[in-house]
mmCIF file of C-alpha atoms in Angstrom:
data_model
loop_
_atom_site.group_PDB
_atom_site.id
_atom_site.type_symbol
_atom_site.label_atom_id
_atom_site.label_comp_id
_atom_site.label_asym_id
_atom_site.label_seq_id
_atom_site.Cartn_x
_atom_site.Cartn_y
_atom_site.Cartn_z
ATOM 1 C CA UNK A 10 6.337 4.321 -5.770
ATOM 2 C CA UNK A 11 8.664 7.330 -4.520
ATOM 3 C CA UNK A 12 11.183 4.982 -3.292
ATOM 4 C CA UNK A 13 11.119 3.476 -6.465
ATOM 5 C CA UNK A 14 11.914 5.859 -8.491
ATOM 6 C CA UNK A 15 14.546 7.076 -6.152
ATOM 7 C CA UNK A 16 16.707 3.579 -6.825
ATOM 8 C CA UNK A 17 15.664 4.681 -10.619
ATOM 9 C CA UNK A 18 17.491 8.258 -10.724
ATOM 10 C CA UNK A 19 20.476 6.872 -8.708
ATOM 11 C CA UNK A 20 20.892 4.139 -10.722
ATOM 12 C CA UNK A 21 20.390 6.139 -14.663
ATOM 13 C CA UNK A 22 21.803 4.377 -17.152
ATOM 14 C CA UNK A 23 21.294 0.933 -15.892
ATOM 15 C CA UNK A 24 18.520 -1.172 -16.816
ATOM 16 C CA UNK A 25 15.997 -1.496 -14.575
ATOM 17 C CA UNK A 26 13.211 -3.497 -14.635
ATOM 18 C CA UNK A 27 10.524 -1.854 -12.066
ATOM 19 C CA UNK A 28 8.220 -4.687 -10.861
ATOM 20 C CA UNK A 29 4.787 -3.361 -7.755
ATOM 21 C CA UNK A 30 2.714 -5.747 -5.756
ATOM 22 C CA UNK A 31 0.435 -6.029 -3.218
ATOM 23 C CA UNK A 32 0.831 -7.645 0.092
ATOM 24 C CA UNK A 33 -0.790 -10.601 -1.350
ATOM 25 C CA UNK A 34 1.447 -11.216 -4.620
ATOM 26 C CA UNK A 35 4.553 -10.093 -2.516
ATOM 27 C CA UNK A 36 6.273 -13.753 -2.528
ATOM 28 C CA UNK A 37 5.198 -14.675 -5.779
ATOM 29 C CA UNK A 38 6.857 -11.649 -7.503
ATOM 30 C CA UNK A 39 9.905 -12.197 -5.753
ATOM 31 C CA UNK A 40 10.289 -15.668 -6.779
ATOM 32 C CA UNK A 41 9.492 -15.030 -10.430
ATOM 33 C CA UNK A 42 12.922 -13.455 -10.490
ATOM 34 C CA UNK A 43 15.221 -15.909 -12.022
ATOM 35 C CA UNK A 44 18.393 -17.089 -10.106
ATOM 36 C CA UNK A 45 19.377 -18.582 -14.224
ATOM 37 C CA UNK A 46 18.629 -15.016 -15.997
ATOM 38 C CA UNK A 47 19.885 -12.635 -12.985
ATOM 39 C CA UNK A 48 23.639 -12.171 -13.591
ATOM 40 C CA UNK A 49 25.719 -11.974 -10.881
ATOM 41 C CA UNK A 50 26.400 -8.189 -9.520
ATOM 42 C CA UNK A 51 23.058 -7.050 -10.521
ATOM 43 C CA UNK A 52 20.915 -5.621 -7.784
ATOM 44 C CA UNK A 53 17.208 -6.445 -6.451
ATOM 45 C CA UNK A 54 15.726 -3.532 -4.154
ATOM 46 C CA UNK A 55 12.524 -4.594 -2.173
ATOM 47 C CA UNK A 56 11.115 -1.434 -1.096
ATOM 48 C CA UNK A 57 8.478 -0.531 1.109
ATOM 49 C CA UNK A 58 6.750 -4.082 1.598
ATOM 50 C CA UNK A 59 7.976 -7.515 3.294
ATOM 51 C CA UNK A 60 7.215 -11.186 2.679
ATOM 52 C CA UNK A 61 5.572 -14.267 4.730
ATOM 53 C CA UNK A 62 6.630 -17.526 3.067
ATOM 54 C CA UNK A 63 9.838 -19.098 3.931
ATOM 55 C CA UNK A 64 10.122 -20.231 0.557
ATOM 56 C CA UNK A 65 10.859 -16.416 -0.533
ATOM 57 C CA UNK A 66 13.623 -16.544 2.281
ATOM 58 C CA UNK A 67 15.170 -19.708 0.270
ATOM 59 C CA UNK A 68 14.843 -17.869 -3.373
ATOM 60 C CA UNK A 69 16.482 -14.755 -2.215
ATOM 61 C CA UNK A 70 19.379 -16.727 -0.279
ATOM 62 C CA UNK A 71 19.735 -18.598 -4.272
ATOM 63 C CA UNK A 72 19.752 -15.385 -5.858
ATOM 64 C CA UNK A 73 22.220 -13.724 -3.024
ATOM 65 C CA UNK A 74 24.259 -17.283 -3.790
ATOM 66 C CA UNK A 75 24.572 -16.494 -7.295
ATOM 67 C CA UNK A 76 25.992 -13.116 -6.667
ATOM 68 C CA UNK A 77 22.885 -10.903 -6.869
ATOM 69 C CA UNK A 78 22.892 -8.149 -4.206
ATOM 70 C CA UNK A 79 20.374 -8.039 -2.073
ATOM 71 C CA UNK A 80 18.521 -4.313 -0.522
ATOM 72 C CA UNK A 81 15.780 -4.276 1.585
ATOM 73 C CA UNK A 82 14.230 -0.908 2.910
ATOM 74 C CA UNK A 83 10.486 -0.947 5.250
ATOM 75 C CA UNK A 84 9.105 1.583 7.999
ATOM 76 C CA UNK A 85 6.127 -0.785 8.519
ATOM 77 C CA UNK A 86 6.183 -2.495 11.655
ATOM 78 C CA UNK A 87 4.749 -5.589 10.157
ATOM 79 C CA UNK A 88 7.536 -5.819 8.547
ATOM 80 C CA UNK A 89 9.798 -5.078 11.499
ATOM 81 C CA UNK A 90 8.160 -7.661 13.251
ATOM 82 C CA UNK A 91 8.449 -10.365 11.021
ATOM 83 C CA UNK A 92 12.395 -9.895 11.045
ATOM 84 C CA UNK A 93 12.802 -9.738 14.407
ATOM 85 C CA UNK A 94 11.166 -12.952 14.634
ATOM 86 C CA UNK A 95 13.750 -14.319 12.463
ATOM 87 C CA UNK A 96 10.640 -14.878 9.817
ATOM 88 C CA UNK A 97 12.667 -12.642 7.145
ATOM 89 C CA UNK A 98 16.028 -13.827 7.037
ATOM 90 C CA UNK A 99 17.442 -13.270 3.760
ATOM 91 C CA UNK A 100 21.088 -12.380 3.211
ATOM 92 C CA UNK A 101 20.670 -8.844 2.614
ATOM 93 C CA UNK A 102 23.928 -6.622 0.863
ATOM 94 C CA UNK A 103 21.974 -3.901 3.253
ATOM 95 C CA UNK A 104 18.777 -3.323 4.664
ATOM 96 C CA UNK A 105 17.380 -0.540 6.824
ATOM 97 C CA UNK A 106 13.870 -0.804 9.333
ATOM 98 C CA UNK A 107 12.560 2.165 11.058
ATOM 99 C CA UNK A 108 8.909 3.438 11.413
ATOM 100 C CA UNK A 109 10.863 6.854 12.097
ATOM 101 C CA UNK A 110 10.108 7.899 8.466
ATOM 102 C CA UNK A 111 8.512 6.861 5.120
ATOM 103 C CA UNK A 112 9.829 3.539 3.368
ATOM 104 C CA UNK A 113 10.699 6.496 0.025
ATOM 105 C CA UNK A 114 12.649 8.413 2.586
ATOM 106 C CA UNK A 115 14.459 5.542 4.287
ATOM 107 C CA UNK A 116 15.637 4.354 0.605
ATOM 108 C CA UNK A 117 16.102 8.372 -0.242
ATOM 109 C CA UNK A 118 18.510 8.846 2.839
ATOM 110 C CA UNK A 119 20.517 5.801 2.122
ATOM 111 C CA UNK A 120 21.115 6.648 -1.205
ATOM 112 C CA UNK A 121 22.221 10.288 -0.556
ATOM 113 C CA UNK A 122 24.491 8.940 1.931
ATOM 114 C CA UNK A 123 25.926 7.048 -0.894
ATOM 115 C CA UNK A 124 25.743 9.347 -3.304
ATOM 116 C CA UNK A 125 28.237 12.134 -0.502
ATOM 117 C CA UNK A 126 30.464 9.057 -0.318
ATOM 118 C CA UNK A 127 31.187 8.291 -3.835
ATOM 119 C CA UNK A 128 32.131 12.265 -4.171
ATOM 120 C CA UNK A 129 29.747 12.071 -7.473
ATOM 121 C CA UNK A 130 27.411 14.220 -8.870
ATOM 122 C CA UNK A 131 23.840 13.076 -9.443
ATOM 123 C CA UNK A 132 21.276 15.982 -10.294
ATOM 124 C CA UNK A 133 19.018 14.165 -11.002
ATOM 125 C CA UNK A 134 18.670 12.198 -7.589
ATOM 126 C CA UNK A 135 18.803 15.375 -5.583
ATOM 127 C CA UNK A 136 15.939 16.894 -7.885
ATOM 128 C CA UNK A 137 13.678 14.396 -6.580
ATOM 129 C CA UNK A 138 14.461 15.365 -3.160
ATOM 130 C CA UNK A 139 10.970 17.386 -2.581
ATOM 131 C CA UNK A 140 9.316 14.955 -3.914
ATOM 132 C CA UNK A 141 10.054 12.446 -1.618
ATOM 133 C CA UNK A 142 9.673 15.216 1.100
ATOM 134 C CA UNK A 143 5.920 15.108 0.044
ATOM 135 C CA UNK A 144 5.998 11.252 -0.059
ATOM 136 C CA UNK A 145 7.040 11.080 3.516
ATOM 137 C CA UNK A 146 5.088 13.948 4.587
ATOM 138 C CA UNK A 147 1.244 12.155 3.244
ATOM 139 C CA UNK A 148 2.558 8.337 4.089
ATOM 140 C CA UNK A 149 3.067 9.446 7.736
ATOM 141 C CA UNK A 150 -0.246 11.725 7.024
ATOM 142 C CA UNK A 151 1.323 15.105 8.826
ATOM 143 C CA UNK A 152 0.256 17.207 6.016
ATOM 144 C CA UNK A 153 2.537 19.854 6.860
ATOM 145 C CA UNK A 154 3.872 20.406 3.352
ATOM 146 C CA UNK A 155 1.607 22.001 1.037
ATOM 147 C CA UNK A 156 0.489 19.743 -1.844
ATOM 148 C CA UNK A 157 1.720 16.251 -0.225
ATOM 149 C CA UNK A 158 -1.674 15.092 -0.023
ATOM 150 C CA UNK A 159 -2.563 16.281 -3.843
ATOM 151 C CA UNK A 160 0.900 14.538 -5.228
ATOM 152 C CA UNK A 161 -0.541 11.142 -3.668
ATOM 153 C CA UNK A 162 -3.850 10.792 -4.988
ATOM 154 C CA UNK A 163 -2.644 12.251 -8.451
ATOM 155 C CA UNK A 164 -0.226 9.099 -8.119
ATOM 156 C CA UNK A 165 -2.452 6.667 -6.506
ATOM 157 C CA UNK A 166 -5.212 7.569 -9.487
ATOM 158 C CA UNK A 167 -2.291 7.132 -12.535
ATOM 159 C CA UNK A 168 -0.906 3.840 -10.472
ATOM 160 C CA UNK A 169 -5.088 2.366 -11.000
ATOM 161 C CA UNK A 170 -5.085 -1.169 -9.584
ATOM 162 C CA UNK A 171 -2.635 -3.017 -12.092
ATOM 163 C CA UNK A 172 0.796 -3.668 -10.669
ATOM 164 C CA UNK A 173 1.779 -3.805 -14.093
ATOM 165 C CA UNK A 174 0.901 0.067 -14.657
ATOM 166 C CA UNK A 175 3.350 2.178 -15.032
ATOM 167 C CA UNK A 176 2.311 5.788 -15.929
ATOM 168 C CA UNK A 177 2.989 6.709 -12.163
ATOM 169 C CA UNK A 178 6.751 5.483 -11.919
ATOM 170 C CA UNK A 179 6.999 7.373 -15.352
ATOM 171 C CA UNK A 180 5.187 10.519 -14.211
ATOM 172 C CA UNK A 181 7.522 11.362 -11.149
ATOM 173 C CA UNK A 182 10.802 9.571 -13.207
ATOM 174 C CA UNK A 183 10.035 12.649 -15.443
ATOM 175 C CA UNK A 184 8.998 15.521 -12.773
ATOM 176 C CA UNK A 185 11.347 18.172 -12.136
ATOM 177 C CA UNK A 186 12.314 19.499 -8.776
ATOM 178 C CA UNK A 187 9.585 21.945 -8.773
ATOM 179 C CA UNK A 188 7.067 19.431 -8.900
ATOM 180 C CA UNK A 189 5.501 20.157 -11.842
ATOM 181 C CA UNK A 190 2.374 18.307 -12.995
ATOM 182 C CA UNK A 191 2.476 17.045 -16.448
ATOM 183 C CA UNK A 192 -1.034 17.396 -18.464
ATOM 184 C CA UNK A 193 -1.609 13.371 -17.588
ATOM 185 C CA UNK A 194 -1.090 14.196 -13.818
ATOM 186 C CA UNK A 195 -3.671 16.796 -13.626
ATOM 187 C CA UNK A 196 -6.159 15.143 -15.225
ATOM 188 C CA UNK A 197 -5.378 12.654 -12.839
ATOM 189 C CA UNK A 198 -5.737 15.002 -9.958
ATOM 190 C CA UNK A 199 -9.051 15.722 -10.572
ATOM 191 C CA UNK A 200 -9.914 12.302 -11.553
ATOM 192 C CA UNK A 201 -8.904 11.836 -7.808
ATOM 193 C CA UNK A 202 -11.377 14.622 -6.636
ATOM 194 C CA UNK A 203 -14.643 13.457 -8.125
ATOM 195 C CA UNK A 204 -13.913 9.304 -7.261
ATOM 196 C CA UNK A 205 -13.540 10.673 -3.955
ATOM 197 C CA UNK A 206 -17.221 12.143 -3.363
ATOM 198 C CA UNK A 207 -18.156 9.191 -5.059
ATOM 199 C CA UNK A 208 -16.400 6.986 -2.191
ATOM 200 C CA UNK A 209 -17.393 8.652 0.730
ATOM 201 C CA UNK A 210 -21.323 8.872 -0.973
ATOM 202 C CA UNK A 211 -20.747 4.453 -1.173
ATOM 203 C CA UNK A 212 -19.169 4.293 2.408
ATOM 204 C CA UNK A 213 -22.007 6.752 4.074
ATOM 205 C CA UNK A 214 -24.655 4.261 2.491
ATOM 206 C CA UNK A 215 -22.631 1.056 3.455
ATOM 207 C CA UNK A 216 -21.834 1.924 6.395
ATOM 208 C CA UNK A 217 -22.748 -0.610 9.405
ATOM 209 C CA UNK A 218 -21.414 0.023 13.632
ATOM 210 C CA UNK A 219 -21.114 -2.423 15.595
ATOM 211 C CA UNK A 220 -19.945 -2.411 19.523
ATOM 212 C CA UNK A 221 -16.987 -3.758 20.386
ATOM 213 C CA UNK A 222 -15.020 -4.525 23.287
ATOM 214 C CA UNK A 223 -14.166 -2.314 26.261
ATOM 215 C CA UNK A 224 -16.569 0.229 25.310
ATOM 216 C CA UNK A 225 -15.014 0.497 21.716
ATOM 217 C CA UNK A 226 -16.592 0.596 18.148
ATOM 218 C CA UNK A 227 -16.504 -0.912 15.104
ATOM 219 C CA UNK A 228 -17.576 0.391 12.040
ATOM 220 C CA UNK A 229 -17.590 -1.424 8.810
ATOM 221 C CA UNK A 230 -18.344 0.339 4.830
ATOM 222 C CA UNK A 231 -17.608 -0.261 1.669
ATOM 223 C CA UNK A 232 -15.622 2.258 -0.630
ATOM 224 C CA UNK A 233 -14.556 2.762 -3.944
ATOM 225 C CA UNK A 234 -10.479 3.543 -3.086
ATOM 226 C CA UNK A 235 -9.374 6.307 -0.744
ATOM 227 C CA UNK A 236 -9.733 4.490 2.605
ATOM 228 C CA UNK A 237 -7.314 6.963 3.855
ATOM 229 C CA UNK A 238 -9.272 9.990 3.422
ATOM 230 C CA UNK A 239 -12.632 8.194 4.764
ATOM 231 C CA UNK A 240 -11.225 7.280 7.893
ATOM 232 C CA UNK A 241 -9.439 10.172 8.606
ATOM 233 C CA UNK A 242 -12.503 12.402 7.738
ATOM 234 C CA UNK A 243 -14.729 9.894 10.109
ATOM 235 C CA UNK A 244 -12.018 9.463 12.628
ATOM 236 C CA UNK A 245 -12.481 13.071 13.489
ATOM 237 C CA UNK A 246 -15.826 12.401 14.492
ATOM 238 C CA UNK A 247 -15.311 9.330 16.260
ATOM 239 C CA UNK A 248 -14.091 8.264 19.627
ATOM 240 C CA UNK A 249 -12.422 4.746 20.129
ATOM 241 C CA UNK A 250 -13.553 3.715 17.158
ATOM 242 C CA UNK A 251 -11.905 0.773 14.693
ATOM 243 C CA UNK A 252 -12.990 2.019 10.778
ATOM 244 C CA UNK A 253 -12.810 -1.466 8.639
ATOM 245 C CA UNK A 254 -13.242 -0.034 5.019
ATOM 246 C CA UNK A 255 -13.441 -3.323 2.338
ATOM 247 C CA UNK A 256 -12.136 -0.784 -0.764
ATOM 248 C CA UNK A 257 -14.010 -2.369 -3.750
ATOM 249 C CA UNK A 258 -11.654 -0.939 -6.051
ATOM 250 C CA UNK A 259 -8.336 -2.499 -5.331
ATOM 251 C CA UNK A 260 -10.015 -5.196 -3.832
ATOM 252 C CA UNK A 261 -8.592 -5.222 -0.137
ATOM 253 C CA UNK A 262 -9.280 -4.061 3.215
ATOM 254 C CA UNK A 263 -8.396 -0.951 4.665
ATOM 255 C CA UNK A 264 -7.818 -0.381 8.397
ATOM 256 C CA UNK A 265 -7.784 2.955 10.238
ATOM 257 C CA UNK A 266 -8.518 3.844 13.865
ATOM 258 C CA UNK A 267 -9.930 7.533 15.737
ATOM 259 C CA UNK A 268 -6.985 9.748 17.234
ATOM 260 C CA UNK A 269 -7.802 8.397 20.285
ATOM 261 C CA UNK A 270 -8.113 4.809 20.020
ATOM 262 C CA UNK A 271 -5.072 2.327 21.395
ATOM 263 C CA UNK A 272 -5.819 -0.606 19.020
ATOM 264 C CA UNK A 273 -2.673 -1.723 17.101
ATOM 265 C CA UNK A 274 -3.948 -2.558 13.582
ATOM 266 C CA UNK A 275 -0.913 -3.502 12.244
ATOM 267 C CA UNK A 276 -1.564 -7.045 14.854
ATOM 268 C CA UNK A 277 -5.397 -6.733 13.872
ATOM 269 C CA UNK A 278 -4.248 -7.013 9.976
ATOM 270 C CA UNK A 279 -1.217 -10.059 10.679
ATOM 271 C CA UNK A 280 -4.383 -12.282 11.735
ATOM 272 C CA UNK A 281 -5.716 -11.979 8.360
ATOM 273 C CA UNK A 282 -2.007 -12.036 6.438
ATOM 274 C CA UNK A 283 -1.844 -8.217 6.365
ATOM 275 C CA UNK A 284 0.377 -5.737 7.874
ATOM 276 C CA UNK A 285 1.249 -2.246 7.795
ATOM 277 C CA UNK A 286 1.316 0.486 11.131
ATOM 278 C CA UNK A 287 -0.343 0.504 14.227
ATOM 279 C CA UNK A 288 -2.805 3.213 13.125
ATOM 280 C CA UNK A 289 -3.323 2.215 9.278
ATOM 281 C CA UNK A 290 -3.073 -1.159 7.893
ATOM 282 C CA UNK A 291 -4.559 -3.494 5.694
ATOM 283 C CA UNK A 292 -5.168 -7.146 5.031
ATOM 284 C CA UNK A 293 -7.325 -9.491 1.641
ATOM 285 C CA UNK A 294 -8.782 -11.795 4.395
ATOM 286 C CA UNK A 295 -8.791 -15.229 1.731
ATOM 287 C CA UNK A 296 -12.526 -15.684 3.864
ATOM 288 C CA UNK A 297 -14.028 -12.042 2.370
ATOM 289 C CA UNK A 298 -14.737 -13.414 -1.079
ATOM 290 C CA UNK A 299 -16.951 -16.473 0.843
ATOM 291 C CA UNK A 300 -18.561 -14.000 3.255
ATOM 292 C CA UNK A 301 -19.267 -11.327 0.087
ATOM 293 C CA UNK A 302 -21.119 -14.339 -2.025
ATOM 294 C CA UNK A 303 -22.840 -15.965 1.185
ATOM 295 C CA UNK A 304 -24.665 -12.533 2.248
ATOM 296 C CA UNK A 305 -25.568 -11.688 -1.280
ATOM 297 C CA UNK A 306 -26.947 -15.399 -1.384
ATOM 298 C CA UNK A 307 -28.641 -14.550 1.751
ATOM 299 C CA UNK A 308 -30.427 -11.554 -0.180
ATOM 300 C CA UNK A 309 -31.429 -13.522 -3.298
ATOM 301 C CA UNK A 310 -32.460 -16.418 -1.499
ATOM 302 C CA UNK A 311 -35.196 -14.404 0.747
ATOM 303 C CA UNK A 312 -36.005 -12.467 -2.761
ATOM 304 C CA UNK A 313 -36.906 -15.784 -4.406
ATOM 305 C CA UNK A 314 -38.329 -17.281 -2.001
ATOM 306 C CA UNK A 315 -40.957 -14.141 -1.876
ATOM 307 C CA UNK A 316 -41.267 -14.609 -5.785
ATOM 308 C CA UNK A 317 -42.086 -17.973 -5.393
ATOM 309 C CA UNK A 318 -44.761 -17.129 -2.580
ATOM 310 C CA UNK A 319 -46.147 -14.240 -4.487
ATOM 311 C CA UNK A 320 -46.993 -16.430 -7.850
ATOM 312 C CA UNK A 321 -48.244 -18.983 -5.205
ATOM 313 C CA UNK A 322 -50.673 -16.631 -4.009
ATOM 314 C CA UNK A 323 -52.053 -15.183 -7.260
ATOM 315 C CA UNK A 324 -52.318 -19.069 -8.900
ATOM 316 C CA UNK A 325 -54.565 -19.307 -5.403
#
């Protein structure tokens, strides 16, 4: 979201069409943009995410062959991966990897570079420069800035789970350099506080451990959003243990490991078409919604069947 809006305040004045996905609608946004009604010179920033289908490869090397300019920015190491496999191989204008810092701070960075080059003044880019301080400072969860963790659940909470929901980008489009919180982003704020008691009360119920190998665990839950905070909360209690939160809410599943264990999720979550770091990932395995609807058949089934035994009984 932070990066962005960061393209957003460089680029004032333009028109910009902001478009979010998931990892699983990745390609197909990318290809909905039209080579025909994308004029040549205009720009397309992919922020923050990468792509699987070569097919997406082909559609950006049509748009980049019609004159559209090409950015790609991504500190996950899916995602750094995947291009040095030669899987991503689009003709990029520019592009920048590194799980040094934050996909918003990457795209930040190369922007104020930019920004000192063209000699040009821009207050309203540098005003956003704390936020994306916070950004960085929660997606690489150091905490060290006071408030970075707040600032991302007020935005997760406005975001919801439509990609087509804009009141985030809006919000911090809007915010000052002070970091202000609108009425809309406080409400959201403590929106954030009460859905998350009533997560962690869903994944304490849910929850399910399982051994695993080498003397590791595994322990499965359900939540309603905030995987983050669950595993990092459990994690602290935990010792080489693999969390595996399926997040109801946004419909995915969440990844996260104990301090201590070695496991890279980011290669646990590519087996499933997922991605992300080595200690926080996720993945939609396309076998969950099977598994979901066979184990609640499972339940029903041995319900029924006790219905059907019960009226047998009193008819006896």
């Amino acid at each position: 979201m932070a990066a962005a809006v960061a393209v957003a305040r460089y680029r004032a004045g333009a028109r910009l069409i902001p478009r979010f996905a998931s990892n699983s609608r990745i390609d197909q946004v990318l290809r909905s943009i039209s080579p025909e009604h994308t004029p040549a010179g205009s720009e397309v920033w992919i922020t923050d995410i990468s792509w699987t289908e070569e097919a997406t490869n082909t559609h950006l090397r049509q748009l980049a062959d019609r004159g559209v300019k090409l950015y790609w920015f991504d500190h996950h190491r899916t995602a750094l991966a995947r291009h040095a496999s030669g899987a991503i191989h689009a003709p990029f204008t520019d592009y920048e990897l590194s799980e040094a810092v934050s996909g918003a701070r990457l795209v930040y960075e190369y922007l104020e570079r930019r920004l000192a080059a063209s000699d040009q003044a821009n207050e309203a880019f540098r005003a956003f420069a704390p936020v994306v301080a916070q950004a960085d400072d929660n997606d690489r969860w150091i905490h060290a800035i006071p408030g970075s963790r707040e600032l991302a659940l007020t935005v997760s909470t406005l975001a919801g789970t439509d990609d087509d929901n804009l009141d985030a980008y809006h919000a911090l489009l809007d915010i000052d350099a002070d970091i202000t919180y609108s009425p809309a982003m406080r409400a959201a704020y403590e929106q954030s506080t009460r859905e998350i008691k009533d997560s962690f009360a869903l994944a304490q119920r849910s929850r399910v451990r399982r051994a695993g190998p080498d003397g590791s665990s595994l322990v499965c839950a359900v939540c309603d959003g905030y995987p983050s905070e669950i595993g990092d909360s459990w994690g602290k209690q935990a010792t080489n243990t693999v969390f595996v939160l399926y997040d109801r809410k946004h419909g995915g599943v969440s990844l996260r490991r104990s301090p201590d264990c070695q496991v890279d999720l980011s290669k646990l979550a590519q087996m499933f078409d997922g991605g992300g770091h080595p200690a926080a990932s996720g993945c939609r395995p396309h076998e969950l919604p099977e598994l979901i609807a066979r184990s609640v058949a499972g339940l029903f089934a041995s319900g029924l069947q006790d219905l059907f035994d019960a009226d047998r009984t009193e008819s006896d």
